[in-house]
mmCIF file of C-alpha atoms and ligand atoms in Angstrom:
data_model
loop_
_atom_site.group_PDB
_atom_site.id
_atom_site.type_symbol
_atom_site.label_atom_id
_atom_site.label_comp_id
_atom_site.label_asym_id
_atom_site.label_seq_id
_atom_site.Cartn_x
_atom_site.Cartn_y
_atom_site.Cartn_z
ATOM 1 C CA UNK A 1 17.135 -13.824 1.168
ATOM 2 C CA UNK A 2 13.443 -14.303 0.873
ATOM 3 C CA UNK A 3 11.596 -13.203 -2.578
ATOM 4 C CA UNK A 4 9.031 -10.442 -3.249
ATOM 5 C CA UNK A 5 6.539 -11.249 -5.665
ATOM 6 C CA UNK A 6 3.369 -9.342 -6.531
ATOM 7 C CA UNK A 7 0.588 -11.231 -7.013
ATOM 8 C CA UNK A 8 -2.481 -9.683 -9.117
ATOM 9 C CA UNK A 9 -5.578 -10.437 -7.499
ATOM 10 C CA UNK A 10 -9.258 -9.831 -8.361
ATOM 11 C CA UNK A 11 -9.318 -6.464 -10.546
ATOM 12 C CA UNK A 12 -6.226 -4.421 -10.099
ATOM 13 C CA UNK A 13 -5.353 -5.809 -6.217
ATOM 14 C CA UNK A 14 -1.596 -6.977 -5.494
ATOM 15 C CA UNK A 15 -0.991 -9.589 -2.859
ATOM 16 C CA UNK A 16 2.237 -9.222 -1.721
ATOM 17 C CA UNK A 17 4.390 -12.811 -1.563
ATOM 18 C CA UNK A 18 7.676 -13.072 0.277
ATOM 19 C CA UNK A 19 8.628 -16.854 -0.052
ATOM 20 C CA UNK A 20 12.100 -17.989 1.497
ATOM 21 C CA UNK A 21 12.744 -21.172 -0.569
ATOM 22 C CA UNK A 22 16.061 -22.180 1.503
ATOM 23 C CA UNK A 23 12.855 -22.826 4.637
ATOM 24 C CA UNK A 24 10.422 -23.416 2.234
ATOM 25 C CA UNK A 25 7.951 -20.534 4.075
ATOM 26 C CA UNK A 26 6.193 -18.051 2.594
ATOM 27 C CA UNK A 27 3.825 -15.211 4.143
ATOM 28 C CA UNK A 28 1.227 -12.539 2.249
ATOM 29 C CA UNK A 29 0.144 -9.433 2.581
ATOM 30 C CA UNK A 30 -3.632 -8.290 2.445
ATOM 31 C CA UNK A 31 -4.858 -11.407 0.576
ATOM 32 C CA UNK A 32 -7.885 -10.365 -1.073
ATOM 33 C CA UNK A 33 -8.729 -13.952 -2.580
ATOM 34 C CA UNK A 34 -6.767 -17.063 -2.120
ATOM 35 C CA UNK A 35 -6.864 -18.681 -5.387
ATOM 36 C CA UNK A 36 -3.599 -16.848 -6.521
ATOM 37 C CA UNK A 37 -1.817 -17.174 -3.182
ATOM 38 C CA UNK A 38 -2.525 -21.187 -3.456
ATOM 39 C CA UNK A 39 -0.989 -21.122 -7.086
ATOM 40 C CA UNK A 40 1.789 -19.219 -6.432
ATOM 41 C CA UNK A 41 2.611 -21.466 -3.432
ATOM 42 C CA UNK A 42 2.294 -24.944 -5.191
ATOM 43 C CA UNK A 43 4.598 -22.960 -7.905
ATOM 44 C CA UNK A 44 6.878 -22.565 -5.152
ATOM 45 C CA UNK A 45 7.033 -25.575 -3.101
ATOM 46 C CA UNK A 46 6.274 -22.892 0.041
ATOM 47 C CA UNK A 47 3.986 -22.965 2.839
ATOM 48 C CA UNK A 48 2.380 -20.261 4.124
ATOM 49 C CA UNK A 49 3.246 -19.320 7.668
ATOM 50 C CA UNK A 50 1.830 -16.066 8.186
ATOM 51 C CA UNK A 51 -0.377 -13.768 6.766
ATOM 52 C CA UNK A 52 -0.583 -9.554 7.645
ATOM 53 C CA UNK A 53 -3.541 -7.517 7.233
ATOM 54 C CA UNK A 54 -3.882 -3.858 6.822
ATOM 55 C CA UNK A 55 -7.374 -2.858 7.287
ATOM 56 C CA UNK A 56 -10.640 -4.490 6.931
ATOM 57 C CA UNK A 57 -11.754 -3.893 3.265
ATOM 58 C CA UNK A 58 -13.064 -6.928 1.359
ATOM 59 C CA UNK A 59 -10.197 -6.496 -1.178
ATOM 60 C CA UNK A 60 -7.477 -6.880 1.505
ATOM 61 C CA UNK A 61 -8.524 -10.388 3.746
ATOM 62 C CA UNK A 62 -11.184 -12.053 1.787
ATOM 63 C CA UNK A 63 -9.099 -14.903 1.090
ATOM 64 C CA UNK A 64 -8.037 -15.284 4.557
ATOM 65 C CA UNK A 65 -10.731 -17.880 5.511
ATOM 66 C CA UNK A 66 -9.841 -19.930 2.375
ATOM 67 C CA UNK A 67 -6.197 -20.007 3.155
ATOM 68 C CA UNK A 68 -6.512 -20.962 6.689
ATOM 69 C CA UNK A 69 -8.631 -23.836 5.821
ATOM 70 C CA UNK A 70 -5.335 -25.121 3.445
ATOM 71 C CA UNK A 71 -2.886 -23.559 6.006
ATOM 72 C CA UNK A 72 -4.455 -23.532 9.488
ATOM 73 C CA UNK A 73 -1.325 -23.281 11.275
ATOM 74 C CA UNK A 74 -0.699 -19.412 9.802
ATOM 75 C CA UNK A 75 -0.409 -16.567 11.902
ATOM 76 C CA UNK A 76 -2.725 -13.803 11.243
ATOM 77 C CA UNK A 77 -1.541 -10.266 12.091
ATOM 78 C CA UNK A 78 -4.316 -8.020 11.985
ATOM 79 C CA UNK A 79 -5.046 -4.295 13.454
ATOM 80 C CA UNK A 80 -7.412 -4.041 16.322
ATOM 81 C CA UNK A 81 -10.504 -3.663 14.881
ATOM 82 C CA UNK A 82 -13.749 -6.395 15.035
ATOM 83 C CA UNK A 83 -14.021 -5.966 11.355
ATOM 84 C CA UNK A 84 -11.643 -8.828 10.707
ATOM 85 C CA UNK A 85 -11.917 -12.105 12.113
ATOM 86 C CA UNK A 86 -9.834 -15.220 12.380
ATOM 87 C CA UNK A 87 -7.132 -13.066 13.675
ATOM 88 C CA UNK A 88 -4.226 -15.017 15.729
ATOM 89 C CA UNK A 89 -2.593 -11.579 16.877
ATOM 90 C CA UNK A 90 -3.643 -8.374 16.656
ATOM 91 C CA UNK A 91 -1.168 -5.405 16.325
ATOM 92 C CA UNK A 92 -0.683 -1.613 16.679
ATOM 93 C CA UNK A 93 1.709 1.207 16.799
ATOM 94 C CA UNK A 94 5.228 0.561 17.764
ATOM 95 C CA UNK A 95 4.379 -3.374 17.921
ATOM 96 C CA UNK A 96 7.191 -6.190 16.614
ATOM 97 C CA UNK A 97 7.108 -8.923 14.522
ATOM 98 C CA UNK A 98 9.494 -11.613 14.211
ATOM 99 C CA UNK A 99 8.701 -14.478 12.301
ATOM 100 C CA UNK A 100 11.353 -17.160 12.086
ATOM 101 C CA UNK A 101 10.291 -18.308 8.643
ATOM 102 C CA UNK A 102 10.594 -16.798 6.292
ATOM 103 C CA UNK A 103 13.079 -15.118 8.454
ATOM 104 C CA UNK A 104 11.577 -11.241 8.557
ATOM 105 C CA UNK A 105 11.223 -8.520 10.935
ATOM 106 C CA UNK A 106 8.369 -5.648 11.141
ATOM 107 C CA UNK A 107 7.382 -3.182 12.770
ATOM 108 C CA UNK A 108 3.710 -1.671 12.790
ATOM 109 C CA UNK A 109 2.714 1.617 11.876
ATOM 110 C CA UNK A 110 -0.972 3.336 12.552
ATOM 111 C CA UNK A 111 -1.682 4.957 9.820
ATOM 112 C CA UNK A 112 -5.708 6.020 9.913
ATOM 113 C CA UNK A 113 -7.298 7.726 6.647
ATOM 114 C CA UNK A 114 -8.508 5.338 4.356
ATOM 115 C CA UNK A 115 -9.754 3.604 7.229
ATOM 116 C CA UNK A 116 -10.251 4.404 11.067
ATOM 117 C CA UNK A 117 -7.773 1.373 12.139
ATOM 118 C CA UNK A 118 -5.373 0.983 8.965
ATOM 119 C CA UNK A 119 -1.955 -0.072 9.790
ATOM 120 C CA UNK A 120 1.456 -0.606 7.566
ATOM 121 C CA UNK A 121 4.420 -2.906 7.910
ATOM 122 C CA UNK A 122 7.981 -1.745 7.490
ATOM 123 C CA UNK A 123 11.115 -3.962 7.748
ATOM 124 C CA UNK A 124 13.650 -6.094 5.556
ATOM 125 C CA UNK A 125 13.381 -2.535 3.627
ATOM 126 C CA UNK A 126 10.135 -2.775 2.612
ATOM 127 C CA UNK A 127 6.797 -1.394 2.928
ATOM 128 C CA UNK A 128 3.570 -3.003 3.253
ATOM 129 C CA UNK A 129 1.083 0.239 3.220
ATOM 130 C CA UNK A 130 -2.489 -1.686 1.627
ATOM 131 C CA UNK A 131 -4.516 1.551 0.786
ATOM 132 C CA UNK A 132 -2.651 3.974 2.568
ATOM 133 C CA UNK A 133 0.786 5.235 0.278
ATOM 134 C CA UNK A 134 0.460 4.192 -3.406
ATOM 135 C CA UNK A 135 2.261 4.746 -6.507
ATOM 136 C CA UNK A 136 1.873 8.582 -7.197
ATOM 137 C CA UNK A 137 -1.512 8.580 -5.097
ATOM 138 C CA UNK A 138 -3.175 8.050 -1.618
ATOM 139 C CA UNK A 139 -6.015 5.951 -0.227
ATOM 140 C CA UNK A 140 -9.585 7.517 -0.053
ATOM 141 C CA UNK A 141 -10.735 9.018 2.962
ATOM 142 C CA UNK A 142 -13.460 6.380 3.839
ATOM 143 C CA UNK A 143 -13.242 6.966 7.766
ATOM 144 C CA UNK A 144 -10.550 9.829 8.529
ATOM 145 C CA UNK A 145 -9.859 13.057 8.004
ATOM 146 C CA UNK A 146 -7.485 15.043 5.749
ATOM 147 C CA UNK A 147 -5.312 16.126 8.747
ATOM 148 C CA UNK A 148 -5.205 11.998 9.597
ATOM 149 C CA UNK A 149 -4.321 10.876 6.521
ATOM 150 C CA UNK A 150 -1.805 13.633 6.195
ATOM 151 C CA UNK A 151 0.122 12.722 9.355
ATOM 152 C CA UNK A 152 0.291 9.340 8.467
ATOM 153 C CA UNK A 153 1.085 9.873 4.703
ATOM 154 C CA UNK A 154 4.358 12.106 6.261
ATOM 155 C CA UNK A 155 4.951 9.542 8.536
ATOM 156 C CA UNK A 156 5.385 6.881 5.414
ATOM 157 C CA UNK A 157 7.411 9.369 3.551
ATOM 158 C CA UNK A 158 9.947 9.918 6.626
ATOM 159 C CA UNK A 159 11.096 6.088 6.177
ATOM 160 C CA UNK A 160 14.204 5.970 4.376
ATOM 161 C CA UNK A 161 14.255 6.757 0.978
ATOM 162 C CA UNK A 162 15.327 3.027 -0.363
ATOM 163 C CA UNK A 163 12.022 1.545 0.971
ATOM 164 C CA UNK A 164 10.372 -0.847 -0.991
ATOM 165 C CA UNK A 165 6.646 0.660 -1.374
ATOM 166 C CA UNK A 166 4.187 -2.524 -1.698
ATOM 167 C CA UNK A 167 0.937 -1.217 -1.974
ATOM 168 C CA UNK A 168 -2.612 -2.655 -2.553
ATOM 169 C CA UNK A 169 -3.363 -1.965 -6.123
ATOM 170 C CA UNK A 170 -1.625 -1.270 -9.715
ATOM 171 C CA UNK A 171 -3.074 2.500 -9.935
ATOM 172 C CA UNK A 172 -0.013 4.327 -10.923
ATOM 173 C CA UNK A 173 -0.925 5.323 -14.653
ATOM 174 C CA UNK A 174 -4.103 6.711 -13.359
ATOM 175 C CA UNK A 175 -2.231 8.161 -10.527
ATOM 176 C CA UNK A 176 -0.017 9.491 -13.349
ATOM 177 C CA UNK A 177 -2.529 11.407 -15.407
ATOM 178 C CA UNK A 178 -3.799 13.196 -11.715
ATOM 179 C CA UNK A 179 -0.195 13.975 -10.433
ATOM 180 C CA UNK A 180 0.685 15.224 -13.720
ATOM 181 C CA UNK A 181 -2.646 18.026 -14.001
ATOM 182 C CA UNK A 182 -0.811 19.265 -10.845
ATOM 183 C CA UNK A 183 2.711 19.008 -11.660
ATOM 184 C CA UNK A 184 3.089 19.066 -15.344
ATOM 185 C CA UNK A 185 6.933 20.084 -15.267
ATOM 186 C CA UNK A 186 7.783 16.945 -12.699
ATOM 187 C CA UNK A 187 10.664 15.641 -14.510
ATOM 188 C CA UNK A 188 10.849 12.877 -12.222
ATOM 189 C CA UNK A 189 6.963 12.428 -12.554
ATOM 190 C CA UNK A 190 7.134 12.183 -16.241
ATOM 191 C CA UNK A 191 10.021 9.524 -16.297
ATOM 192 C CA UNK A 192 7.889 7.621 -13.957
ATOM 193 C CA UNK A 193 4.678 7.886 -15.745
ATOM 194 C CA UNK A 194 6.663 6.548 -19.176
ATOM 195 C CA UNK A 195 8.117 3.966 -17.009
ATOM 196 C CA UNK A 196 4.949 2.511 -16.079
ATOM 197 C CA UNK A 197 3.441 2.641 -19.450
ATOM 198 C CA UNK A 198 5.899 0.720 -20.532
ATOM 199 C CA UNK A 199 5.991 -1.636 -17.700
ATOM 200 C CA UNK A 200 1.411 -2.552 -18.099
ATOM 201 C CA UNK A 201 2.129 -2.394 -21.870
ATOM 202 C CA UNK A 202 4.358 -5.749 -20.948
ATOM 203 C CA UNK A 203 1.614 -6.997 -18.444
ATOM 204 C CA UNK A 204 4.110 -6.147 -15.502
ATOM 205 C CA UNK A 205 3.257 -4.437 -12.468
ATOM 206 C CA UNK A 206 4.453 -1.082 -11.954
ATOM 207 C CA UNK A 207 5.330 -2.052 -7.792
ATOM 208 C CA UNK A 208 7.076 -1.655 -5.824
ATOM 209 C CA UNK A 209 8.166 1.748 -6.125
ATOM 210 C CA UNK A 210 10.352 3.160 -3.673
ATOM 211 C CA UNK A 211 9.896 6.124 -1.082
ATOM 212 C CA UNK A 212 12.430 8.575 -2.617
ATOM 213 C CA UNK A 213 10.783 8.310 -6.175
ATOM 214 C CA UNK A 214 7.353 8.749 -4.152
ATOM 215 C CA UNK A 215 8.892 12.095 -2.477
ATOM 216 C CA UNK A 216 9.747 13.262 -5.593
ATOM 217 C CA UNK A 217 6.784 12.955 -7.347
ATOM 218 C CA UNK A 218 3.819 11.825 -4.995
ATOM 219 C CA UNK A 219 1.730 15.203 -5.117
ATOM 220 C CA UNK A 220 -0.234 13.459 -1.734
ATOM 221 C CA UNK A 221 3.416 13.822 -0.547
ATOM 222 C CA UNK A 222 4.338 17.115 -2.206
ATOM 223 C CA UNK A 223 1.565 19.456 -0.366
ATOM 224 C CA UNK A 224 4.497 21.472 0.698
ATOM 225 C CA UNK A 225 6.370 22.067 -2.623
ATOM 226 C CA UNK A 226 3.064 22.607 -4.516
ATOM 227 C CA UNK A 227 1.634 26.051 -5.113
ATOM 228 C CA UNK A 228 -2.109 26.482 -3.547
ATOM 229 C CA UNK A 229 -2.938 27.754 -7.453
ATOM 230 C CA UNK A 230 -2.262 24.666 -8.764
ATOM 231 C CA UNK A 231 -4.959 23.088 -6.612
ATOM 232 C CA UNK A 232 -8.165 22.795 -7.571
ATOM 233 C CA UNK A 233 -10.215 24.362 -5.254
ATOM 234 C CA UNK A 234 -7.731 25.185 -2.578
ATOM 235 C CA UNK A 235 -7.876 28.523 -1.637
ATOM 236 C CA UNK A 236 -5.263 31.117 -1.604
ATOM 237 C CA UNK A 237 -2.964 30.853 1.515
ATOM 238 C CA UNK A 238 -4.317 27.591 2.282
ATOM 239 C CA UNK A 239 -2.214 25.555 4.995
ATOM 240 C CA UNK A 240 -0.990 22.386 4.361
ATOM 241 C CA UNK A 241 -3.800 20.212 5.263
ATOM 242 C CA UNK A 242 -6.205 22.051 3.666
ATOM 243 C CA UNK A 243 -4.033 21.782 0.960
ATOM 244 C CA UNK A 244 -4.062 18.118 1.100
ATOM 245 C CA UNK A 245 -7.834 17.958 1.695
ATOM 246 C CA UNK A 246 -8.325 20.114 -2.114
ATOM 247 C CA UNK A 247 -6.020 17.760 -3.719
ATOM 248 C CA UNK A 248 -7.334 14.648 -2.272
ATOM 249 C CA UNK A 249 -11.034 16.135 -2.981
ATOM 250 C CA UNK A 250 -10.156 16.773 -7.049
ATOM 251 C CA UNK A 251 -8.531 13.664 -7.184
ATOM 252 C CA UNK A 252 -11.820 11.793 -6.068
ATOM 253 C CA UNK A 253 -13.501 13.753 -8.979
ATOM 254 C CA UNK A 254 -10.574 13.623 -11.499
ATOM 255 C CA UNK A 255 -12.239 11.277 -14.345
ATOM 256 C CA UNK A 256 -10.673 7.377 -14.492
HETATM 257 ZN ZN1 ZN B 301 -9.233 -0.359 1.106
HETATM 258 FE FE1 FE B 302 -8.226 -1.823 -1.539
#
């Protein structure tokens, strides 16, 4: 059974690690700088074999070049999108990945918003989302729209609910303080806020969470449950997306 490991990265990135020591193969997710990757590999005793990309920000593939010059035989899966170079295979909706080792299976999701071409990875129960789905929040609208995003955040949350959610940054506290100006009486929400206190208090990260806790106290992922009032800015009788679109909007100007 390969092993999950988040790796911090540059200011609050995680690349994700899943290292199979019985093959001695690892691959990462969206890594931003390969200084930790290389580290956590020699730790290890692992090679890397493959590396997956979700969308072009510098954050999420900047250390691609300087693993491939240690690793040059690693796959690079990478949506389509000119953006990112040294690509080996490039993958969209519905596409497969097998990799024999580490021994994992994936599927690839579109999911535009935070960026035109964005894509996740879901097998072996996790989630690889980058800037897409994160702890109590969603990505930034840099190149979609609020009805985009929201179709591909509802997609996410229709995986089953025992997913692992590996996202691209530790920004659940802040997350936290938004989710909870909208939905102060979240019990779940409040439990998970304490929960990650404690957990950055310790220096540990606060991923993965899981796709039922997100459900259950995601606001991004809660447009239906919450009231238009509670909104900033969202007007009375306000569908869903628009919804989405106020919420996502107040969050961009909710302070931290
Ligand atoms: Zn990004
Ligand atoms: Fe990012």
């Amino acid at each position: 059974m390969p092993q999950l490991r988040a790796l911090p990265a540059l200011r609050d990135n995680y690349i994700w690690m899943l290292a199979d020591a019985a093959s001695g193969c690892a691959l990462v997710v969206d890594p931003g700088e390969a200084r930790p990757v290389l580290s956590a590999l020699a730790q290890s005793g692992c090679r890397l074999t493959a590396i997956l990309l979700t969308h072009h920000h510098p954050d999420h593939i900047g250390g691609t070049a300087g693993l491939l010059a240690r690793f040059p035989e690693a796959v690079v899966f990478a949506p389509h999108d000119e953006r990112i170079g040294l690509v080996t295979r490039r993958v969209g909706e519905g596409d497969r990945i097998a990799l024999a080792a580490p021994s994992a299976q994936f599927e690839v999701i579109e999911v535009p918003g935070h960026t035109r071409t964005h894509i996740a990875y879901h097998g072996e129960g996790l989630l690889f989302c980058g800037d897409t789905l994160f702890s109590l929040g969603c990505g930034r609208l840099f190149e979609g729209t609020p009805a985009q995003m929201l179709a591909s955040l509802d997609r996410l949350a229709a995986l089953p609910g025992n997913t692992q959610v590996c996202c691209g940054h530790e920004y659940t506290l802040a997350n936290a303080a938004f989710a909870l100006t909208v939905e102060p009486d979240n019990a779940v929400l409040r439990t998970r806020e304490e929960t990650a206190r404690a957990l950055r208090r310790s220096g540990l990260p606060t991923l993965p969470s899981l796709i039922d806790g997100e459900r259950a106290a995601n606001p991004f992922l809660r447009v239906d449950a919450i009231a238009a009032a509670r909104i900033p800015g969202a007007a009375e009788g306000a569908d869903r997306v628009a919804r989405f679109a106020a919420l996502r909007l107040a969050k961009d100007h909710f302070p931290g």
